[in-house]
mmCIF file of C-alpha atoms in Angstrom:
data_model
loop_
_atom_site.group_PDB
_atom_site.id
_atom_site.type_symbol
_atom_site.label_atom_id
_atom_site.label_comp_id
_atom_site.label_asym_id
_atom_site.label_seq_id
_atom_site.Cartn_x
_atom_site.Cartn_y
_atom_site.Cartn_z
ATOM 1 C CA UNK A 1034 15.433 -7.790 -26.361
ATOM 2 C CA UNK A 1035 15.990 -6.023 -29.654
ATOM 3 C CA UNK A 1036 18.208 -3.059 -28.972
ATOM 4 C CA UNK A 1037 19.527 -0.566 -26.445
ATOM 5 C CA UNK A 1038 18.463 3.074 -26.638
ATOM 6 C CA UNK A 1039 20.754 5.911 -25.683
ATOM 7 C CA UNK A 1040 20.018 7.024 -22.118
ATOM 8 C CA UNK A 1041 18.500 10.507 -22.185
ATOM 9 C CA UNK A 1042 20.934 11.615 -19.478
ATOM 10 C CA UNK A 1043 19.832 14.799 -17.827
ATOM 11 C CA UNK A 1044 17.441 15.827 -20.571
ATOM 12 C CA UNK A 1045 14.918 18.373 -19.271
ATOM 13 C CA UNK A 1046 11.581 17.031 -18.132
ATOM 14 C CA UNK A 1047 8.677 17.402 -20.549
ATOM 15 C CA UNK A 1048 6.238 17.736 -17.630
ATOM 16 C CA UNK A 1049 3.856 15.282 -19.236
ATOM 17 C CA UNK A 1050 0.481 14.800 -17.553
ATOM 18 C CA UNK A 1051 0.544 11.466 -15.694
ATOM 19 C CA UNK A 1052 -2.466 9.801 -14.159
ATOM 20 C CA UNK A 1053 -1.312 7.329 -11.490
ATOM 21 C CA UNK A 1054 -3.546 4.297 -10.955
ATOM 22 C CA UNK A 1055 -3.341 2.318 -7.701
ATOM 23 C CA UNK A 1056 -5.614 -0.730 -7.504
ATOM 24 C CA UNK A 1057 -6.628 -1.794 -3.992
ATOM 25 C CA UNK A 1058 -8.761 -4.600 -2.625
ATOM 26 C CA UNK A 1059 -8.334 -5.117 1.139
ATOM 27 C CA UNK A 1060 -8.340 -3.018 4.309
ATOM 28 C CA UNK A 1061 -5.507 -5.220 5.561
ATOM 29 C CA UNK A 1062 -3.216 -3.046 3.441
ATOM 30 C CA UNK A 1063 -4.556 0.262 4.761
ATOM 31 C CA UNK A 1064 -1.186 1.606 5.896
ATOM 32 C CA UNK A 1065 0.439 0.450 2.653
ATOM 33 C CA UNK A 1066 -2.214 2.185 0.553
ATOM 34 C CA UNK A 1067 -1.730 5.472 2.393
ATOM 35 C CA UNK A 1068 2.036 5.190 1.964
ATOM 36 C CA UNK A 1069 1.641 4.534 -1.761
ATOM 37 C CA UNK A 1070 -0.576 7.594 -2.214
ATOM 38 C CA UNK A 1071 1.808 9.732 -0.150
ATOM 39 C CA UNK A 1072 4.734 8.641 -2.322
ATOM 40 C CA UNK A 1073 2.868 9.849 -5.415
ATOM 41 C CA UNK A 1074 2.017 13.141 -3.713
ATOM 42 C CA UNK A 1075 5.724 13.662 -2.983
ATOM 43 C CA UNK A 1076 6.927 13.274 -6.584
ATOM 44 C CA UNK A 1077 9.394 15.827 -7.958
ATOM 45 C CA UNK A 1078 7.248 15.814 -11.110
ATOM 46 C CA UNK A 1079 3.704 16.131 -9.759
ATOM 47 C CA UNK A 1080 1.065 13.728 -11.028
ATOM 48 C CA UNK A 1081 -1.987 15.206 -12.690
ATOM 49 C CA UNK A 1082 -4.134 12.939 -10.498
ATOM 50 C CA UNK A 1083 -4.084 9.726 -8.487
ATOM 51 C CA UNK A 1084 -6.847 7.175 -8.983
ATOM 52 C CA UNK A 1085 -7.575 4.640 -6.248
ATOM 53 C CA UNK A 1086 -9.599 1.820 -7.810
ATOM 54 C CA UNK A 1087 -11.288 -0.380 -5.199
ATOM 55 C CA UNK A 1088 -11.959 -3.993 -6.177
ATOM 56 C CA UNK A 1089 -15.501 -4.880 -5.038
ATOM 57 C CA UNK A 1090 -15.006 -3.877 -1.397
ATOM 58 C CA UNK A 1091 -17.687 -1.343 -0.355
ATOM 59 C CA UNK A 1092 -16.258 -0.848 3.143
ATOM 60 C CA UNK A 1093 -12.809 0.007 1.787
ATOM 61 C CA UNK A 1094 -14.363 2.228 -0.885
ATOM 62 C CA UNK A 1095 -16.253 4.255 1.719
ATOM 63 C CA UNK A 1096 -13.273 4.488 4.036
ATOM 64 C CA UNK A 1097 -10.936 5.732 1.293
ATOM 65 C CA UNK A 1098 -13.552 8.168 -0.027
ATOM 66 C CA UNK A 1099 -13.820 9.706 3.438
ATOM 67 C CA UNK A 1100 -10.048 9.773 3.890
ATOM 68 C CA UNK A 1101 -9.413 11.617 0.629
ATOM 69 C CA UNK A 1102 -12.557 13.768 0.431
ATOM 70 C CA UNK A 1103 -10.634 17.061 0.574
ATOM 71 C CA UNK A 1104 -8.087 16.005 -2.005
ATOM 72 C CA UNK A 1105 -10.873 14.669 -4.201
ATOM 73 C CA UNK A 1106 -12.533 18.094 -4.122
ATOM 74 C CA UNK A 1107 -9.273 19.554 -5.447
ATOM 75 C CA UNK A 1108 -9.055 16.915 -8.190
ATOM 76 C CA UNK A 1109 -5.861 15.385 -6.773
ATOM 77 C CA UNK A 1110 -7.158 11.951 -5.701
ATOM 78 C CA UNK A 1111 -10.220 10.115 -6.957
ATOM 79 C CA UNK A 1112 -11.606 6.981 -5.327
ATOM 80 C CA UNK A 1113 -13.435 4.678 -7.758
ATOM 81 C CA UNK A 1114 -15.153 1.309 -7.676
ATOM 82 C CA UNK A 1115 -13.895 -1.332 -10.090
ATOM 83 C CA UNK A 1116 -16.436 -1.176 -12.905
ATOM 84 C CA UNK A 1117 -15.610 -4.637 -14.247
ATOM 85 C CA UNK A 1118 -15.310 -8.171 -12.912
ATOM 86 C CA UNK A 1119 -13.311 -8.780 -9.765
ATOM 87 C CA UNK A 1120 -9.552 -8.712 -10.303
ATOM 88 C CA UNK A 1121 -6.512 -6.538 -10.931
ATOM 89 C CA UNK A 1122 -6.901 -6.324 -14.713
ATOM 90 C CA UNK A 1123 -10.441 -4.945 -14.577
ATOM 91 C CA UNK A 1124 -9.385 -2.514 -11.860
ATOM 92 C CA UNK A 1125 -6.607 -1.168 -14.043
ATOM 93 C CA UNK A 1126 -8.998 -0.909 -16.982
ATOM 94 C CA UNK A 1127 -11.400 1.104 -14.824
ATOM 95 C CA UNK A 1128 -8.605 3.559 -14.081
ATOM 96 C CA UNK A 1129 -7.558 3.776 -17.718
ATOM 97 C CA UNK A 1130 -11.121 4.537 -18.809
ATOM 98 C CA UNK A 1131 -11.416 7.650 -16.625
ATOM 99 C CA UNK A 1132 -7.792 8.827 -16.691
ATOM 100 C CA UNK A 1133 -7.379 12.503 -17.592
ATOM 101 C CA UNK A 1134 -3.650 12.216 -18.253
ATOM 102 C CA UNK A 1135 -2.069 11.549 -21.647
ATOM 103 C CA UNK A 1136 0.098 9.010 -19.777
ATOM 104 C CA UNK A 1137 -1.073 6.413 -17.264
ATOM 105 C CA UNK A 1138 1.304 5.031 -14.625
ATOM 106 C CA UNK A 1139 0.594 2.033 -12.409
ATOM 107 C CA UNK A 1140 1.824 1.576 -8.839
ATOM 108 C CA UNK A 1141 1.163 -1.445 -6.622
ATOM 109 C CA UNK A 1142 -0.847 -0.784 -3.474
ATOM 110 C CA UNK A 1143 1.931 -2.193 -1.284
ATOM 111 C CA UNK A 1144 4.750 -0.178 -2.834
ATOM 112 C CA UNK A 1145 6.203 3.309 -2.498
ATOM 113 C CA UNK A 1146 7.767 5.240 -5.339
ATOM 114 C CA UNK A 1147 11.019 7.133 -5.039
ATOM 115 C CA UNK A 1148 10.758 10.897 -5.410
ATOM 116 C CA UNK A 1149 11.901 11.006 -9.070
ATOM 117 C CA UNK A 1150 9.809 8.018 -10.231
ATOM 118 C CA UNK A 1151 7.495 9.968 -12.542
ATOM 119 C CA UNK A 1152 10.282 12.299 -13.657
ATOM 120 C CA UNK A 1153 12.332 9.307 -14.849
ATOM 121 C CA UNK A 1154 9.357 8.009 -16.796
ATOM 122 C CA UNK A 1155 8.864 11.453 -18.277
ATOM 123 C CA UNK A 1156 12.493 11.703 -19.400
ATOM 124 C CA UNK A 1157 12.541 8.196 -20.853
ATOM 125 C CA UNK A 1158 9.738 8.956 -23.294
ATOM 126 C CA UNK A 1159 12.094 11.495 -24.842
ATOM 127 C CA UNK A 1160 11.001 12.923 -28.173
ATOM 128 C CA UNK A 1161 9.757 9.763 -29.872
ATOM 129 C CA UNK A 1162 6.034 9.010 -30.215
ATOM 130 C CA UNK A 1163 6.906 5.352 -30.932
ATOM 131 C CA UNK A 1164 7.733 4.854 -27.244
ATOM 132 C CA UNK A 1165 4.417 3.545 -25.932
ATOM 133 C CA UNK A 1166 5.441 2.204 -22.516
ATOM 134 C CA UNK A 1167 8.181 2.733 -19.933
ATOM 135 C CA UNK A 1168 8.664 0.534 -16.877
ATOM 136 C CA UNK A 1169 11.003 0.851 -13.921
ATOM 137 C CA UNK A 1170 12.937 -1.107 -11.311
ATOM 138 C CA UNK A 1171 11.129 -2.670 -8.349
ATOM 139 C CA UNK A 1172 13.199 -3.336 -5.232
ATOM 140 C CA UNK A 1173 11.993 -5.788 -2.564
ATOM 141 C CA UNK A 1174 11.460 -4.498 0.981
ATOM 142 C CA UNK A 1175 11.606 -7.715 3.013
ATOM 143 C CA UNK A 1176 9.444 -7.838 6.139
ATOM 144 C CA UNK A 1177 12.272 -9.570 7.993
ATOM 145 C CA UNK A 1178 14.683 -6.799 7.041
ATOM 146 C CA UNK A 1179 16.800 -8.963 4.764
ATOM 147 C CA UNK A 1180 16.527 -11.370 1.862
ATOM 148 C CA UNK A 1181 16.017 -14.991 3.007
ATOM 149 C CA UNK A 1182 19.335 -16.789 2.479
ATOM 150 C CA UNK A 1183 17.701 -19.421 0.255
ATOM 151 C CA UNK A 1184 15.787 -16.967 -1.968
ATOM 152 C CA UNK A 1185 17.498 -16.534 -5.382
ATOM 153 C CA UNK A 1186 17.551 -13.090 -6.983
ATOM 154 C CA UNK A 1187 16.713 -14.811 -10.272
ATOM 155 C CA UNK A 1188 13.219 -15.430 -8.847
ATOM 156 C CA UNK A 1189 12.471 -11.986 -7.412
ATOM 157 C CA UNK A 1190 9.554 -11.863 -9.862
ATOM 158 C CA UNK A 1191 7.861 -14.255 -7.416
ATOM 159 C CA UNK A 1192 7.442 -11.291 -5.050
ATOM 160 C CA UNK A 1193 6.691 -8.776 -7.807
ATOM 161 C CA UNK A 1194 10.187 -7.330 -8.098
ATOM 162 C CA UNK A 1195 12.894 -6.852 -10.706
ATOM 163 C CA UNK A 1196 14.905 -10.059 -10.985
ATOM 164 C CA UNK A 1197 18.489 -10.949 -11.856
ATOM 165 C CA UNK A 1198 18.737 -11.444 -15.590
ATOM 166 C CA UNK A 1199 16.963 -8.287 -16.666
ATOM 167 C CA UNK A 1200 19.371 -5.863 -18.382
ATOM 168 C CA UNK A 1201 20.422 -2.709 -16.560
ATOM 169 C CA UNK A 1202 20.060 0.894 -17.646
ATOM 170 C CA UNK A 1203 17.546 2.179 -20.165
ATOM 171 C CA UNK A 1204 16.768 -0.752 -22.446
ATOM 172 C CA UNK A 1205 14.204 -1.961 -24.915
ATOM 173 C CA UNK A 1206 12.119 -4.900 -23.676
ATOM 174 C CA UNK A 1207 9.312 -7.198 -24.755
ATOM 175 C CA UNK A 1208 7.161 -6.217 -21.784
ATOM 176 C CA UNK A 1209 7.177 -3.999 -18.736
ATOM 177 C CA UNK A 1210 6.245 -5.222 -15.232
ATOM 178 C CA UNK A 1211 2.760 -4.110 -14.290
ATOM 179 C CA UNK A 1212 3.318 -2.883 -10.720
ATOM 180 C CA UNK A 1213 5.825 -0.251 -11.872
ATOM 181 C CA UNK A 1214 4.958 0.841 -15.386
ATOM 182 C CA UNK A 1215 3.569 3.639 -17.517
ATOM 183 C CA UNK A 1216 1.844 3.753 -20.894
ATOM 184 C CA UNK A 1217 0.697 6.366 -23.343
ATOM 185 C CA UNK A 1218 -3.061 6.598 -22.971
ATOM 186 C CA UNK A 1219 -3.409 6.136 -26.738
ATOM 187 C CA UNK A 1220 -1.794 2.675 -26.491
ATOM 188 C CA UNK A 1221 -4.991 1.384 -24.901
ATOM 189 C CA UNK A 1222 -7.106 2.957 -27.638
ATOM 190 C CA UNK A 1223 -5.138 0.885 -30.132
ATOM 191 C CA UNK A 1224 -4.647 -2.429 -28.342
ATOM 192 C CA UNK A 1225 -7.388 -2.539 -25.733
ATOM 193 C CA UNK A 1226 -6.835 -2.969 -22.016
ATOM 194 C CA UNK A 1227 -5.483 -5.585 -19.643
ATOM 195 C CA UNK A 1228 -6.975 -9.032 -20.212
ATOM 196 C CA UNK A 1229 -9.387 -10.114 -17.515
ATOM 197 C CA UNK A 1230 -9.185 -13.800 -16.667
ATOM 198 C CA UNK A 1231 -5.373 -13.928 -16.686
ATOM 199 C CA UNK A 1232 -4.093 -11.887 -13.740
ATOM 200 C CA UNK A 1233 -4.688 -11.667 -10.016
ATOM 201 C CA UNK A 1234 -8.010 -11.743 -8.209
ATOM 202 C CA UNK A 1235 -7.422 -10.556 -4.674
ATOM 203 C CA UNK A 1236 -6.050 -13.264 -2.384
ATOM 204 C CA UNK A 1237 -6.889 -16.155 -4.686
ATOM 205 C CA UNK A 1238 -4.212 -18.142 -6.555
ATOM 206 C CA UNK A 1239 -1.400 -15.668 -7.384
ATOM 207 C CA UNK A 1240 -1.642 -15.627 -11.156
ATOM 208 C CA UNK A 1241 0.072 -12.981 -13.265
ATOM 209 C CA UNK A 1242 1.370 -12.137 -16.754
ATOM 210 C CA UNK A 1243 -1.470 -9.791 -17.674
ATOM 211 C CA UNK A 1244 1.050 -7.054 -18.488
ATOM 212 C CA UNK A 1245 3.067 -9.485 -20.637
ATOM 213 C CA UNK A 1246 0.001 -10.365 -22.682
ATOM 214 C CA UNK A 1247 -0.937 -6.702 -23.088
ATOM 215 C CA UNK A 1248 2.551 -5.651 -24.202
ATOM 216 C CA UNK A 1249 2.792 -8.446 -26.781
ATOM 217 C CA UNK A 1250 -0.656 -7.555 -28.069
ATOM 218 C CA UNK A 1251 0.367 -3.881 -28.214
ATOM 219 C CA UNK A 1252 3.492 -4.506 -30.276
ATOM 220 C CA UNK A 1253 1.435 -6.743 -32.555
ATOM 221 C CA UNK A 1254 -1.018 -3.906 -33.146
ATOM 222 C CA UNK A 1255 1.750 -1.296 -33.543
ATOM 223 C CA UNK A 1256 4.752 -3.050 -35.164
ATOM 224 C CA UNK A 1257 7.148 -0.114 -34.664
ATOM 225 C CA UNK A 1258 6.177 0.362 -31.012
ATOM 226 C CA UNK A 1259 9.022 0.744 -28.512
ATOM 227 C CA UNK A 1260 8.720 -0.466 -24.918
ATOM 228 C CA UNK A 1261 11.455 0.466 -22.449
ATOM 229 C CA UNK A 1262 12.603 -0.123 -18.904
ATOM 230 C CA UNK A 1263 14.525 2.642 -17.136
ATOM 231 C CA UNK A 1264 16.051 1.290 -13.950
ATOM 232 C CA UNK A 1265 16.227 4.785 -12.457
ATOM 233 C CA UNK A 1266 12.426 4.778 -12.058
ATOM 234 C CA UNK A 1267 12.490 2.948 -8.722
ATOM 235 C CA UNK A 1268 9.783 1.741 -6.381
ATOM 236 C CA UNK A 1269 10.136 -0.271 -3.165
ATOM 237 C CA UNK A 1270 7.723 -3.179 -2.920
ATOM 238 C CA UNK A 1271 6.837 -4.587 0.497
ATOM 239 C CA UNK A 1272 7.293 -8.337 0.830
ATOM 240 C CA UNK A 1273 5.287 -9.640 3.821
ATOM 241 C CA UNK A 1274 6.587 -12.459 5.970
ATOM 242 C CA UNK A 1275 4.205 -14.975 4.374
ATOM 243 C CA UNK A 1276 5.833 -14.393 0.995
ATOM 244 C CA UNK A 1277 9.315 -14.997 2.341
ATOM 245 C CA UNK A 1278 8.452 -18.666 2.865
ATOM 246 C CA UNK A 1279 9.019 -21.512 0.448
ATOM 247 C CA UNK A 1280 5.314 -22.390 0.492
ATOM 248 C CA UNK A 1281 4.463 -19.126 -1.250
ATOM 249 C CA UNK A 1282 7.420 -19.539 -3.606
ATOM 250 C CA UNK A 1283 6.071 -22.946 -4.599
ATOM 251 C CA UNK A 1284 2.516 -21.678 -5.131
ATOM 252 C CA UNK A 1285 3.571 -18.585 -7.061
ATOM 253 C CA UNK A 1286 5.941 -20.360 -9.460
ATOM 254 C CA UNK A 1287 3.306 -22.968 -10.284
ATOM 255 C CA UNK A 1288 0.737 -20.204 -10.849
ATOM 256 C CA UNK A 1289 3.179 -18.434 -13.164
ATOM 257 C CA UNK A 1290 3.262 -21.505 -15.353
ATOM 258 C CA UNK A 1291 -0.528 -21.522 -15.537
ATOM 259 C CA UNK A 1292 -0.450 -17.842 -16.483
ATOM 260 C CA UNK A 1293 2.171 -18.394 -19.188
ATOM 261 C CA UNK A 1294 -0.091 -21.005 -20.733
ATOM 262 C CA UNK A 1295 -2.909 -18.449 -20.947
ATOM 263 C CA UNK A 1296 -0.565 -15.892 -22.505
ATOM 264 C CA UNK A 1297 0.637 -18.463 -25.045
ATOM 265 C CA UNK A 1298 -2.972 -19.250 -25.833
ATOM 266 C CA UNK A 1299 -3.704 -15.562 -26.408
ATOM 267 C CA UNK A 1300 -0.653 -14.407 -28.400
ATOM 268 C CA UNK A 1301 1.045 -17.645 -29.477
ATOM 269 C CA UNK A 1302 3.848 -19.630 -27.837
ATOM 270 C CA UNK A 1303 6.614 -18.080 -29.960
ATOM 271 C CA UNK A 1304 5.857 -14.553 -28.772
ATOM 272 C CA UNK A 1305 4.606 -15.539 -25.347
ATOM 273 C CA UNK A 1306 7.758 -17.438 -24.379
ATOM 274 C CA UNK A 1307 10.516 -15.662 -26.340
ATOM 275 C CA UNK A 1308 12.108 -13.915 -23.335
ATOM 276 C CA UNK A 1309 11.557 -16.935 -21.097
ATOM 277 C CA UNK A 1310 13.735 -19.133 -23.326
ATOM 278 C CA UNK A 1311 16.782 -16.958 -22.752
ATOM 279 C CA UNK A 1312 15.982 -16.783 -19.046
ATOM 280 C CA UNK A 1313 15.760 -20.562 -18.640
ATOM 281 C CA UNK A 1314 18.764 -21.417 -20.839
ATOM 282 C CA UNK A 1315 21.182 -18.724 -19.631
ATOM 283 C CA UNK A 1316 20.127 -16.899 -16.496
ATOM 284 C CA UNK A 1317 18.926 -19.863 -14.435
ATOM 285 C CA UNK A 1318 21.887 -22.210 -15.148
ATOM 286 C CA UNK A 1319 24.235 -19.369 -14.179
ATOM 287 C CA UNK A 1320 22.261 -18.919 -10.963
ATOM 288 C CA UNK A 1321 22.513 -22.607 -10.113
ATOM 289 C CA UNK A 1322 26.266 -22.550 -10.729
ATOM 290 C CA UNK A 1323 26.597 -19.443 -8.549
ATOM 291 C CA UNK A 1324 24.690 -21.067 -5.728
ATOM 292 C CA UNK A 1325 26.793 -24.231 -5.886
ATOM 293 C CA UNK A 1326 30.011 -22.181 -5.855
ATOM 294 C CA UNK A 1327 28.782 -20.330 -2.794
ATOM 295 C CA UNK A 1328 27.985 -23.653 -1.113
ATOM 296 C CA UNK A 1329 31.476 -24.972 -1.831
ATOM 297 C CA UNK A 1330 32.988 -21.783 -0.407
ATOM 298 C CA UNK A 1331 30.879 -22.114 2.730
ATOM 299 C CA UNK A 1332 28.711 -19.079 2.068
ATOM 300 C CA UNK A 1333 25.247 -19.259 3.658
ATOM 301 C CA UNK A 1334 22.285 -20.184 1.501
ATOM 302 C CA UNK A 1335 24.190 -21.217 -1.612
ATOM 303 C CA UNK A 1336 22.837 -24.730 -1.771
ATOM 304 C CA UNK A 1337 19.337 -23.511 -0.894
ATOM 305 C CA UNK A 1338 19.387 -20.954 -3.713
ATOM 306 C CA UNK A 1339 20.540 -23.539 -6.232
ATOM 307 C CA UNK A 1340 17.817 -25.916 -5.056
ATOM 308 C CA UNK A 1341 15.165 -23.181 -5.164
ATOM 309 C CA UNK A 1342 16.076 -22.366 -8.774
ATOM 310 C CA UNK A 1343 15.709 -26.018 -9.749
ATOM 311 C CA UNK A 1344 12.427 -26.351 -7.853
ATOM 312 C CA UNK A 1345 11.042 -23.060 -9.171
ATOM 313 C CA UNK A 1346 11.882 -23.983 -12.748
ATOM 314 C CA UNK A 1347 10.257 -27.402 -12.405
ATOM 315 C CA UNK A 1348 7.124 -25.986 -10.775
ATOM 316 C CA UNK A 1349 6.727 -23.290 -13.421
ATOM 317 C CA UNK A 1350 7.130 -25.878 -16.167
ATOM 318 C CA UNK A 1351 4.580 -28.122 -14.473
ATOM 319 C CA UNK A 1352 2.102 -25.270 -14.224
ATOM 320 C CA UNK A 1353 2.634 -24.438 -17.878
ATOM 321 C CA UNK A 1354 2.010 -28.015 -18.975
ATOM 322 C CA UNK A 1355 -1.139 -28.248 -16.867
ATOM 323 C CA UNK A 1356 -2.299 -24.905 -18.223
ATOM 324 C CA UNK A 1357 -1.695 -25.942 -21.810
ATOM 325 C CA UNK A 1358 -3.656 -29.136 -21.199
ATOM 326 C CA UNK A 1359 -6.570 -27.189 -19.755
ATOM 327 C CA UNK A 1360 -6.634 -24.684 -22.616
ATOM 328 C CA UNK A 1361 -6.141 -27.108 -25.491
ATOM 329 C CA UNK A 1362 -9.851 -27.173 -26.218
ATOM 330 C CA UNK A 1363 -9.996 -23.410 -26.659
ATOM 331 C CA UNK A 1364 -12.410 -22.768 -23.771
ATOM 332 C CA UNK A 1365 -10.368 -19.931 -22.280
ATOM 333 C CA UNK A 1366 -12.431 -17.089 -20.854
ATOM 334 C CA UNK A 1367 -10.668 -13.741 -20.942
ATOM 335 C CA UNK A 1368 -11.318 -10.391 -22.546
ATOM 336 C CA UNK A 1369 -9.055 -7.437 -23.317
ATOM 337 C CA UNK A 1370 -11.288 -4.534 -24.124
ATOM 338 C CA UNK A 1371 -11.572 -2.181 -25.870
ATOM 339 C CA UNK A 1372 -11.339 0.513 -23.222
ATOM 340 C CA UNK A 1373 -14.268 2.914 -23.359
ATOM 341 C CA UNK A 1374 -13.176 6.394 -22.367
ATOM 342 C CA UNK A 1375 -15.165 7.827 -19.466
ATOM 343 C CA UNK A 1376 -13.211 11.050 -19.022
ATOM 344 C CA UNK A 1377 -11.990 13.927 -21.187
ATOM 345 C CA UNK A 1378 -9.453 13.142 -23.884
ATOM 346 C CA UNK A 1379 -5.864 14.060 -23.114
ATOM 347 C CA UNK A 1380 -3.657 14.538 -26.105
ATOM 348 C CA UNK A 1381 -0.030 15.312 -26.830
ATOM 349 C CA UNK A 1382 1.715 16.246 -30.026
ATOM 350 C CA UNK A 1383 4.222 13.753 -31.499
ATOM 351 C CA UNK A 1384 7.847 14.731 -31.169
ATOM 352 C CA UNK A 1385 11.071 13.488 -32.707
ATOM 353 C CA UNK A 1386 12.261 9.919 -32.905
ATOM 354 C CA UNK A 1387 13.989 7.341 -30.740
ATOM 355 C CA UNK A 1388 17.486 6.192 -31.667
ATOM 356 C CA UNK A 1389 18.674 2.671 -30.845
ATOM 357 C CA UNK A 1390 22.247 2.333 -29.674
ATOM 358 C CA UNK A 1391 24.359 -0.289 -31.417
#
């Protein structure tokens, strides 16, 4: 974290052209996919287009193509096959390559965006061409209707959501979170796309961090780049019952450590772990203390939350150490582009500059 920008307030929308990319891979999420697309269609700032990128699933591809045939004819929704290797990163890169918008936003296939989601992104870019990415706030929608008593808010990243410890408001960050984020299309021309071989591959081990690696690589390529999070750009991310259990928590935290090792291998440990150091030395100890205080006061789940923080930290560290051991020989297989444009160029003129608040 290197500064806090002034919130644009109620600055008028620039009506920037946003392409929204939703990567999908399984018919088990059919209802979720339709809800995600509907939430984009209902935006107060209309998207230029929505791209549904299907990850090596011909049946789902055909079903979605039939479902959105009329909207495809109007240029509103396009259904595409992932043109790269299986996985989320290649799916996103496929969308980037054909995007017609000057800005590309990403929405998870099991999430719905609030009505002003794109408008908040649009406002946050302001008048400064140095702002290359804007992310938002992701709120968990628990299948059980409520947060499990033992599940610490500090680990909401386990279920793909904004976690306790991230600053509030409109703030400058090292990286945005991939399921609720937007980028200038030109950022990918400069830095390449999402790295394949780091992130998720369907229902296999729940790896991540591909957006972290991309954002660090982007700021390395463009030293004066500004990346922001605006917590008014809200989406609601469905958390299925299976992910409310400790077994998933255990698997996901360990996988995060493996992913961090790949990021460190790609961009260096200093850059790859800079934000994590503050998180582990300040945010997590405070969370443990909070949980223990709740336990002493007889509040439900306090001891479980404290224990989950300790376990999650240990599992992530273990995954990182294993990952570093596996990558020490340099035989890491991942690629980050460049992105080859497949659609018409979309351009915007630079405007103004961004001012950091003291």
